[in-house]
XYZ file of C-alpha atoms in Angstrom:
396
model
C 0.000 0.000 0.000
C 1.422 3.324 -1.021
C 1.373 6.697 0.774
C -1.170 8.056 -1.721
C -3.515 5.251 -0.895
C -3.403 6.240 2.806
C -4.123 9.958 2.134
C -7.125 9.536 -0.194
C -9.714 8.531 2.412
C -8.747 11.465 4.705
C -8.946 14.079 1.930
C -12.317 12.750 0.918
C -13.735 13.131 4.381
C -12.354 16.725 4.821
C -13.870 17.848 1.557
C -17.288 16.594 2.532
C -17.084 18.436 5.899
C -16.176 21.798 4.245
C -19.080 21.552 1.821
C -21.562 20.888 4.612
C -20.315 23.931 6.620
C -20.652 26.195 3.605
C -24.275 25.117 3.122
C -25.064 25.960 6.795
C -23.486 29.578 6.764
C -26.175 32.319 6.143
C -25.709 34.558 3.156
C -25.538 38.397 3.867
C -27.240 40.646 1.346
C -25.666 44.204 1.301
C -28.873 45.763 0.008
C -30.793 44.355 2.939
C -28.287 45.793 5.448
C -28.593 49.294 3.934
C -32.374 49.141 3.970
C -32.368 48.154 7.628
C -30.139 51.110 8.558
C -32.430 53.578 6.753
C -35.464 52.206 8.509
C -33.730 52.526 11.910
C -32.925 56.203 11.323
C -36.470 57.004 10.224
C -37.888 55.203 13.221
C -35.653 57.169 15.657
C -36.663 60.468 14.060
C -40.307 59.643 14.410
C -39.944 58.806 18.084
C -37.984 62.071 18.723
C -40.680 64.155 17.032
C -43.397 62.544 19.145
C -41.560 62.762 22.480
C -39.484 65.965 22.284
C -41.440 69.239 21.950
C -38.451 71.623 21.468
C -38.625 72.827 17.856
C -35.105 74.292 18.109
C -33.561 70.966 18.806
C -31.705 71.953 22.008
C -30.279 75.309 20.899
C -29.715 77.846 23.781
C -32.836 79.866 24.541
C -33.421 82.972 26.723
C -36.979 83.762 27.763
C -37.845 87.319 28.727
C -41.183 88.478 30.086
C -42.453 91.701 28.466
C -45.074 93.578 30.387
C -47.075 96.344 28.765
C -47.708 99.371 30.919
C -49.542 102.564 30.356
C -47.727 105.877 29.989
C -46.558 107.269 33.346
C -48.465 110.163 34.786
C -46.679 113.491 34.321
C -44.909 114.822 37.391
C -46.437 118.000 38.727
C -43.420 119.436 40.551
C -40.114 118.024 39.478
C -37.338 119.239 41.744
C -34.484 120.894 39.846
C -31.176 119.088 39.830
C -28.731 120.671 42.233
C -25.643 118.860 41.092
C -23.932 118.181 37.817
C -24.386 114.866 36.097
C -21.750 112.440 37.304
C -19.014 111.737 34.802
C -18.244 108.135 34.015
C -15.260 106.893 35.926
C -12.088 106.311 33.935
C -11.184 102.737 33.071
C -7.471 103.377 33.458
C -4.985 105.854 34.892
C -1.633 106.428 33.166
C -2.181 103.165 31.297
C -2.825 101.157 34.481
C -6.283 99.510 34.524
C -8.718 100.523 37.290
C -10.894 97.751 38.710
C -13.599 97.740 41.339
C -14.791 95.000 43.670
C -16.459 92.321 41.539
C -14.639 93.251 38.325
C -12.471 90.591 36.646
C -8.797 91.048 37.508
C -6.161 91.292 34.750
C -4.021 88.199 34.358
C -0.786 90.160 34.746
C 0.671 93.618 35.265
C -0.137 96.432 37.725
C -3.698 97.305 38.653
C -5.439 100.094 40.589
C -8.273 98.935 42.851
C -10.988 101.562 43.348
C -12.762 101.039 46.679
C -16.258 102.570 46.834
C -16.407 105.269 49.474
C -12.638 105.706 49.571
C -13.081 109.416 48.950
C -14.846 109.827 52.314
C -13.178 112.349 54.580
C -11.944 114.524 51.737
C -13.283 117.920 50.958
C -13.525 120.040 47.864
C -13.841 123.312 49.707
C -12.244 126.329 48.098
C -11.130 128.095 51.241
C -7.568 129.316 51.669
C -6.744 126.651 54.276
C -7.960 123.123 54.911
C -9.089 122.251 58.412
C -6.885 119.839 60.398
C -7.095 116.403 58.854
C -8.987 117.512 55.747
C -7.741 116.832 52.232
C -8.750 119.322 49.557
C -9.398 117.294 46.400
C -8.856 120.389 44.263
C -5.207 120.137 45.318
C -4.803 116.516 44.181
C -3.774 115.047 40.860
C -4.455 111.385 40.114
C -1.444 109.262 39.225
C -0.311 105.649 39.248
C 1.379 106.397 42.589
C -1.712 107.845 44.255
C -2.831 111.428 44.725
C -0.061 113.942 43.991
C -0.096 117.562 45.173
C -0.876 120.264 42.641
C -1.847 123.936 42.459
C -5.626 124.355 42.320
C -7.365 126.035 39.403
C -7.849 129.157 41.536
C -4.121 129.363 42.332
C -4.139 127.875 45.840
C -1.061 125.872 46.770
C -0.737 122.885 49.098
C 1.861 124.953 50.965
C -0.833 127.490 51.854
C -3.752 125.108 52.354
C -1.952 122.677 54.681
C 0.189 125.155 56.619
C -0.547 125.161 60.323
C -0.602 128.913 60.584
C 1.282 130.845 63.205
C 0.231 133.595 65.546
C 1.684 136.949 64.662
C 4.991 137.291 66.477
C 7.067 140.460 66.637
C 10.143 138.934 68.278
C 12.506 136.122 67.408
C 10.999 133.090 65.689
C 12.349 129.567 65.460
C 11.033 126.613 63.477
C 12.039 123.066 64.360
C 11.630 120.133 61.981
C 12.012 116.567 63.240
C 12.601 114.052 60.450
C 12.706 110.283 60.227
C 9.133 109.650 61.315
C 7.010 106.927 59.752
C 9.413 103.978 59.802
C 8.472 102.659 63.259
C 4.807 103.107 64.070
C 5.108 103.058 67.858
C 8.086 105.420 67.862
C 6.225 107.757 65.505
C 3.097 107.810 67.663
C 5.186 108.509 70.760
C 6.895 111.398 68.978
C 3.589 112.876 67.826
C 2.305 112.726 71.396
C 5.460 114.221 72.930
C 6.477 116.983 70.519
C 4.895 120.437 70.773
C 2.204 120.978 68.128
C 4.235 123.830 66.622
C 7.078 121.449 65.732
C 6.872 120.328 62.091
C 7.536 116.683 61.288
C 8.982 115.012 58.184
C 8.099 111.442 57.223
C 10.305 108.894 55.505
C 8.536 107.352 52.498
C 9.506 103.799 53.460
C 7.032 103.049 56.241
C 4.233 100.633 55.423
C 1.569 102.933 56.894
C 3.013 106.370 56.154
C -0.285 107.707 54.809
C -2.136 106.743 57.985
C 0.503 108.262 60.261
C 0.571 111.483 58.242
C -3.211 111.667 58.555
C -2.937 111.258 62.330
C -0.331 114.023 62.532
C -2.465 116.357 60.455
C -5.590 115.460 62.378
C -3.885 116.814 65.488
C -3.193 120.092 63.678
C 0.477 119.407 63.019
C 2.359 120.530 59.922
C 3.875 117.757 57.801
C 6.587 117.321 55.180
C 7.642 114.244 53.230
C 11.222 113.113 52.692
C 12.539 111.890 49.342
C 15.722 109.761 49.189
C 18.553 111.526 47.344
C 22.096 110.514 46.512
C 24.711 111.184 49.238
C 28.420 111.680 48.566
C 29.323 108.126 49.604
C 26.714 106.381 47.466
C 26.383 103.397 46.979
C 28.196 102.504 50.205
C 25.562 104.681 51.867
C 22.347 103.845 50.028
C 19.223 105.658 51.288
C 16.968 102.993 49.766
C 14.774 102.203 46.764
C 13.634 105.053 44.505
C 16.669 107.186 45.401
C 17.165 110.188 43.118
C 20.588 109.769 41.474
C 22.861 112.220 39.680
C 23.553 109.791 36.812
C 19.886 109.166 35.959
C 18.013 111.150 33.295
C 15.569 113.772 34.528
C 12.583 111.677 33.445
C 13.680 108.764 35.651
C 14.331 110.991 38.665
C 10.953 112.689 38.230
C 9.230 109.301 38.298
C 11.092 108.426 41.490
C 10.135 111.780 42.984
C 6.472 111.160 42.190
C 6.671 107.815 43.922
C 7.732 109.611 47.118
C 5.123 112.337 46.677
C 2.398 109.718 46.319
C 3.095 108.084 49.677
C 0.773 110.452 51.596
C -1.423 113.523 51.209
C -1.795 116.874 52.909
C 1.837 117.970 53.332
C 3.380 121.393 52.784
C 6.680 120.417 51.219
C 9.607 118.097 50.771
C 12.881 117.471 52.563
C 15.780 115.256 51.463
C 16.579 111.882 52.934
C 20.409 112.093 52.717
C 21.135 113.846 49.385
C 24.334 115.890 49.889
C 25.695 115.064 46.420
C 22.355 115.413 44.676
C 21.816 118.899 46.127
C 25.208 119.951 44.719
C 24.509 118.678 41.180
C 22.666 121.373 39.262
C 21.635 119.364 36.148
C 19.983 116.739 38.355
C 18.501 119.139 40.917
C 17.028 121.778 38.613
C 14.160 119.702 37.114
C 13.271 118.408 40.584
C 12.937 121.930 41.964
C 10.876 123.013 38.950
C 8.519 120.082 39.566
C 8.128 120.917 43.255
C 7.442 124.577 42.469
C 4.890 123.572 39.851
C 3.103 121.500 42.486
C 2.919 124.344 45.016
C 5.279 122.888 47.624
C 8.248 124.174 49.608
C 11.659 122.581 50.110
C 13.804 122.481 53.209
C 17.370 121.250 52.873
C 21.017 122.042 52.337
C 23.942 122.310 54.684
C 23.677 124.939 57.472
C 25.468 128.246 56.943
C 27.123 127.170 53.699
C 26.694 128.529 50.212
C 25.688 125.751 47.830
C 23.695 125.389 44.628
C 20.346 124.499 46.202
C 19.331 128.026 47.181
C 19.978 129.771 43.837
C 18.409 126.907 41.875
C 15.317 127.147 44.066
C 15.162 130.885 43.414
C 15.343 130.355 39.660
C 12.571 127.742 39.821
C 10.329 129.903 42.014
C 10.414 127.280 44.769
C 9.906 128.410 48.400
C 13.126 127.306 50.094
C 14.303 127.127 53.705
C 17.805 126.152 54.751
C 18.400 124.785 58.263
C 20.484 127.172 60.332
C 21.356 124.459 62.859
C 21.416 120.663 62.868
C 20.210 120.181 66.416
C 21.375 116.604 66.926
C 24.782 116.842 65.254
C 26.155 115.891 68.667
C 24.587 112.759 70.102
C 24.717 113.719 73.794
C 22.334 115.833 75.861
C 24.773 118.703 76.307
C 25.441 118.888 72.553
C 21.717 119.044 71.784
C 21.171 121.787 74.367
C 24.024 123.849 72.919
C 22.582 123.496 69.422
C 19.114 124.593 70.568
C 20.638 127.658 72.246
C 22.449 128.495 69.013
C 19.146 128.203 67.132
C 17.675 130.870 69.412
C 20.574 133.203 68.710
C 20.105 132.718 64.972
C 16.448 133.710 65.358
C 17.362 137.107 66.805
C 18.732 138.154 63.429
C 15.192 138.889 62.262
C 14.492 135.851 60.075
C 12.853 132.581 60.983
C 15.683 130.314 62.152
C 15.109 126.707 61.088
C 16.490 123.779 63.062
C 16.641 120.210 61.796
C 16.848 117.020 63.855
C 16.257 113.298 63.436
C 13.854 111.510 65.739
C 15.366 109.901 68.857
C 14.311 109.457 72.506
C 17.079 111.853 73.595
C 15.856 114.544 71.237
C 12.296 114.307 72.563
C 13.462 114.874 76.124
C 15.745 117.834 75.328
C 13.145 119.559 73.125
C 10.526 119.277 75.870
C 12.843 120.995 78.350
C 13.960 123.654 75.856
C 10.475 124.570 74.738
C 9.217 125.202 78.280
C 11.128 128.501 78.669
C 10.966 129.876 75.122
C 8.231 132.432 75.739
C 10.067 133.879 78.763
C 13.151 134.299 76.606
C 11.175 136.201 73.973
C 11.272 133.483 71.304
C 8.231 132.108 69.440
C 8.102 128.554 68.106
C 6.470 128.543 64.649
C 5.873 125.897 61.940
C 8.432 125.639 59.160
C 5.997 126.948 56.536
C 6.542 130.394 58.093
C 10.084 130.212 56.730
C 8.775 129.191 53.304
C 6.472 132.161 52.847
C 3.166 130.322 53.266
C 0.063 132.486 52.991
C -1.949 131.302 55.987
C -4.892 133.660 56.077
C -8.215 131.955 56.870
C-alpha cells in the first residue's frame, strides 16, 4: 500500500465536511443591510418628534417676560437738579487699569483697585486753608502712585492750604523740623504725642503705613513734610533705599522716582531730602526736581547749614519756596550737645528771620526739646511751623 492510498480517504472526508459547513453559513445581502439602517434612522426620528417638543432641537434659549404698561403720569413738581451729572469713571490711569470689587482682575501687570467710598473724609472746599485732617481734592492730581499735590485752578497751593498757621509774632521766631518719622509706628506715635504741636515733622517714604501716620499728625493740627531719598556723597556705600534720586539718571527717571515719594501720603506742605548731599550739589539733576516741586505748590527744606551751595539759587530760579536749616540740632549725640545746638538756634532767630532747626527723631531729642520749649516764651522766642520760613500764605 502506497502513501497516496493512505491519504485519499482522509482528503475525501475533509472535503465533505467543508461543503456541509458552507451550506449551513447564512448569506448576507448588502442591500438588505442598507435598507435596515435607513429604517432605523427614520424610526428614531419619528420617536424624537413625538416625544421631544423643542422645535429648536436643544439650541440655547433665553426667555424674557415683556409687560405692557400705560404711559406714566406726568410729574407735577419736578425738583431741579442741584448737582452736575456724574461723569463716568475712567477705566485706566496712566495706562494702568482701574478695577472695582467684583470686576475681573487682569491676568498680569499692575492694577489700581478703586474702593467705593474711599473718597470719604476729603473735601472740595475752596477756602484758603484746609481744616486739620482735611484733604482738599482740588489740590490733588491722580497718578499711578496715588494722589499727587498740585496747584488748584484758583491758584491755591498745598503749601498754603496745609500750613498750620502761626500767631503773629514780633520777636525772634524759630522753626524746628524733626525728620525720620514713619518707619516705626510706635516710635512715631510717641513722637507725635510728645512733641509740641508747633514742631513740624517730616516722614520717611519707606514706612508701610506712612499715609495713615501722616493723617494722624495732620488730624492733630500738626504741619507735615515728606522726605525723598537723594544721593549722598558716599553712594552706593551709603544707600538711602529704593527710589533714590541719582545724579547719573536722566531727569525723566528721577521725576518718576520723585512722584513715587510724593504719592506716599497727602496733605503735606513740602519736601525734605533723605540724605542727598551730592544730589543737592549737582545742578543738572537738581534743577528739574525743583521746577517740579514749584509747579506743584510745595516748599523745600534742605542744604547744609550756613554754607553757600547750589540748592538756594536753583530754588530761586525755579520759584520754589526754600528754607535752609540754620542748625542741625542733633549733630552731637549727647544731651549737652543738643542743648548747645538749641541755644544756638535761638541766637540765629534774633537776626530777624525765621531760624530753622533740623533734627532726626530719637528718645534723647524728645526729652531735650521738651525741656527747651518750656522757657521759650520767657526768653522772647516764638516757636512757629516751618511753613513760616517758606512764605506760606496762611490767612483763613
